[in-house]
GROMACS .gro file of C-alpha atoms in nm:
model
  119
    1HIS     CA    1   5.417  -0.980   3.406
    2VAL     CA    2   5.761  -0.806   3.325
    3GLN     CA    3   5.874  -0.654   3.017
    4LEU     CA    4   6.281  -0.612   2.982
    5VAL     CA    5   6.449  -0.394   2.743
    6GLU     CA    6   6.824  -0.427   2.683
    7SER     CA    7   7.030  -0.110   2.549
    8GLY     CA    8   7.422  -0.042   2.527
    9GLY     CA    9   7.540  -0.313   2.243
   10GLY     CA   10   7.731  -0.200   1.924
   11GLU     CA   11   8.068  -0.257   1.798
   12VAL     CA   12   8.393  -0.190   1.988
   13GLN     CA   13   8.745  -0.263   1.932
   14VAL     CA   14   8.979  -0.539   2.112
   15GLY     CA   15   9.035  -0.425   2.471
   16GLY     CA   16   8.747  -0.208   2.485
   17SER     CA   17   8.452  -0.144   2.692
   18LEU     CA   18   8.094  -0.161   2.686
   19ARG     CA   19   7.808  -0.103   2.914
   20LEU     CA   20   7.480  -0.280   2.863
   21SER     CA   21   7.186  -0.199   3.060
   22CYS     CA   22   6.808  -0.347   3.087
   23ALA     CA   23   6.542  -0.167   3.181
   24ALA     CA   24   6.217  -0.348   3.349
   25THR     CA   25   5.845  -0.247   3.337
   26GLY     CA   26   5.546  -0.394   3.432
   27SER     CA   27   5.562  -0.607   3.783
   28THR     CA   28   5.874  -0.472   3.906
   29GLY     CA   29   5.745  -0.455   4.279
   30ARG     CA   30   5.876  -0.803   4.368
   31THR     CA   31   6.256  -0.936   4.355
   32TYR     CA   32   6.395  -1.111   4.057
   33CYS     CA   33   6.690  -1.328   4.007
   34MET     CA   34   6.834  -1.129   3.711
   35ALA     CA   35   7.087  -1.247   3.442
   36TRP     CA   36   7.276  -1.167   3.130
   37PHE     CA   37   7.290  -1.451   2.888
   38ARG     CA   38   7.462  -1.456   2.525
   39GLN     CA   39   7.429  -1.660   2.255
   40VAL     CA   40   7.655  -1.711   1.934
   41PRO     CA   41   7.488  -1.836   1.621
   42GLY     CA   42   7.481  -2.241   1.607
   43SER     CA   43   7.558  -2.231   1.990
   44GLU     CA   44   7.319  -2.238   2.302
   45ARG     CA   45   7.227  -1.947   2.504
   46GLU     CA   46   7.454  -1.951   2.816
   47ALA     CA   47   7.439  -1.722   3.130
   48ILE     CA   48   7.732  -1.530   3.191
   49ALA     CA   49   7.676  -1.304   3.493
   50VAL     CA   50   7.402  -1.402   3.779
   51ILE     CA   51   7.294  -1.143   4.052
   52ASP     CA   52   7.008  -1.291   4.296
   53SER     CA   53   6.732  -1.131   4.487
   54SER     CA   54   7.006  -1.099   4.787
   55GLY     CA   55   7.241  -0.905   4.529
   56VAL     CA   56   7.488  -1.203   4.519
   57SER     CA   57   7.662  -1.227   4.175
   58SER     CA   58   7.803  -1.505   4.000
   59TYR     CA   59   8.022  -1.518   3.679
   60ARG     CA   60   8.099  -1.759   3.394
   61GLY     CA   61   8.483  -1.829   3.395
   62SER     CA   62   8.523  -1.698   3.062
   63VAL     CA   63   8.394  -1.353   3.186
   64LYS     CA   64   8.505  -1.353   3.568
   65GLY     CA   65   8.738  -1.046   3.628
   66ARG     CA   66   8.624  -0.862   3.295
   67PHE     CA   67   8.238  -0.837   3.349
   68THR     CA   68   8.062  -0.685   3.592
   69ILE     CA   69   7.669  -0.736   3.685
   70SER     CA   70   7.492  -0.468   3.888
   71LYS     CA   71   7.161  -0.393   4.003
   72GLU     CA   72   7.091  -0.110   4.296
   73ASP     CA   73   6.731  -0.233   4.356
   74ALA     CA   74   6.420  -0.351   4.191
   75LYS     CA   75   6.335  -0.012   3.994
   76ASN     CA   76   6.683   0.046   3.879
   77PRO     CA   77   6.809  -0.112   3.543
   78LEU     CA   78   7.027  -0.403   3.518
   79TYR     CA   79   7.391  -0.352   3.391
   80LEU     CA   80   7.633  -0.551   3.243
   81GLN     CA   81   7.982  -0.356   3.266
   82MET     CA   82   8.244  -0.531   3.002
   83ASN     CA   83   8.583  -0.459   3.010
   84ARG     CA   84   8.884  -0.562   2.806
   85LEU     CA   85   8.684  -0.710   2.550
   86ARG     CA   86   8.767  -1.003   2.326
   87PRO     CA   87   8.662  -1.138   1.982
   88ASP     CA   88   8.525  -1.424   2.132
   89ASP     CA   89   8.283  -1.198   2.362
   90THR     CA   90   8.072  -1.138   2.020
   91ALA     CA   91   7.740  -1.245   2.070
   92MET     CA   92   7.380  -1.176   2.104
   93TYR     CA   93   7.330  -1.066   2.477
   94TYR     CA   94   6.996  -1.108   2.652
   95CYS     CA   95   6.909  -1.013   2.979
   96ALA     CA   96   6.671  -1.237   3.200
   97ALA     CA   97   6.439  -1.239   3.487
   98ASP     CA   98   6.331  -1.537   3.719
   99LYS     CA   99   6.093  -1.535   3.998
  100ASN     CA  100   6.298  -1.802   4.133
  101PRO     CA  101   6.545  -1.756   4.404
  102ARG     CA  102   6.825  -1.913   4.183
  103MET     CA  103   6.865  -1.867   3.796
  104THR     CA  104   6.723  -2.152   3.607
  105ALA     CA  105   6.811  -2.247   3.289
  106ILE     CA  106   6.439  -2.147   3.145
  107PRO     CA  107   6.398  -1.792   3.314
  108ASP     CA  108   6.039  -1.652   3.321
  109TYR     CA  109   6.112  -1.337   3.144
  110TRP     CA  110   6.362  -1.246   2.842
  111GLY     CA  111   6.443  -0.926   2.677
  112GLN     CA  112   6.488  -0.887   2.309
  113GLY     CA  113   6.855  -0.885   2.240
  114THR     CA  114   7.150  -0.655   2.188
  115GLN     CA  115   7.424  -0.751   1.956
  116VAL     CA  116   7.803  -0.695   2.099
  117THR     CA  117   8.060  -0.714   1.819
  118VAL     CA  118   8.426  -0.693   1.913
  119SER     CA  119   8.686  -0.695   1.621
   0.00000   0.00000   0.00000
């Protein structure tokens, strides 16, 4: 079992930057596909950045070129560097881990979320 804890959210001005962190505890000896999702009230949770167990990353179009997902190894946190933030980036951001090689729509583990507000 894995526990995920996000941090780094907050309020930022348009055009600013934030870095989210996701610390994992528990069964971190194996590799997972990891991702950042976000959700706004009334909408579905959507994956915005994924990094698979090989270190290959992919992004939703709306954040590509502005956000960077990174993870050094299984023991270090997952990060999401967010630059040139826009009001439509305002959402609750969630870290997720999946035991599958690729991220699924319903990952095995979720963090509790961290709020990002851009105004």
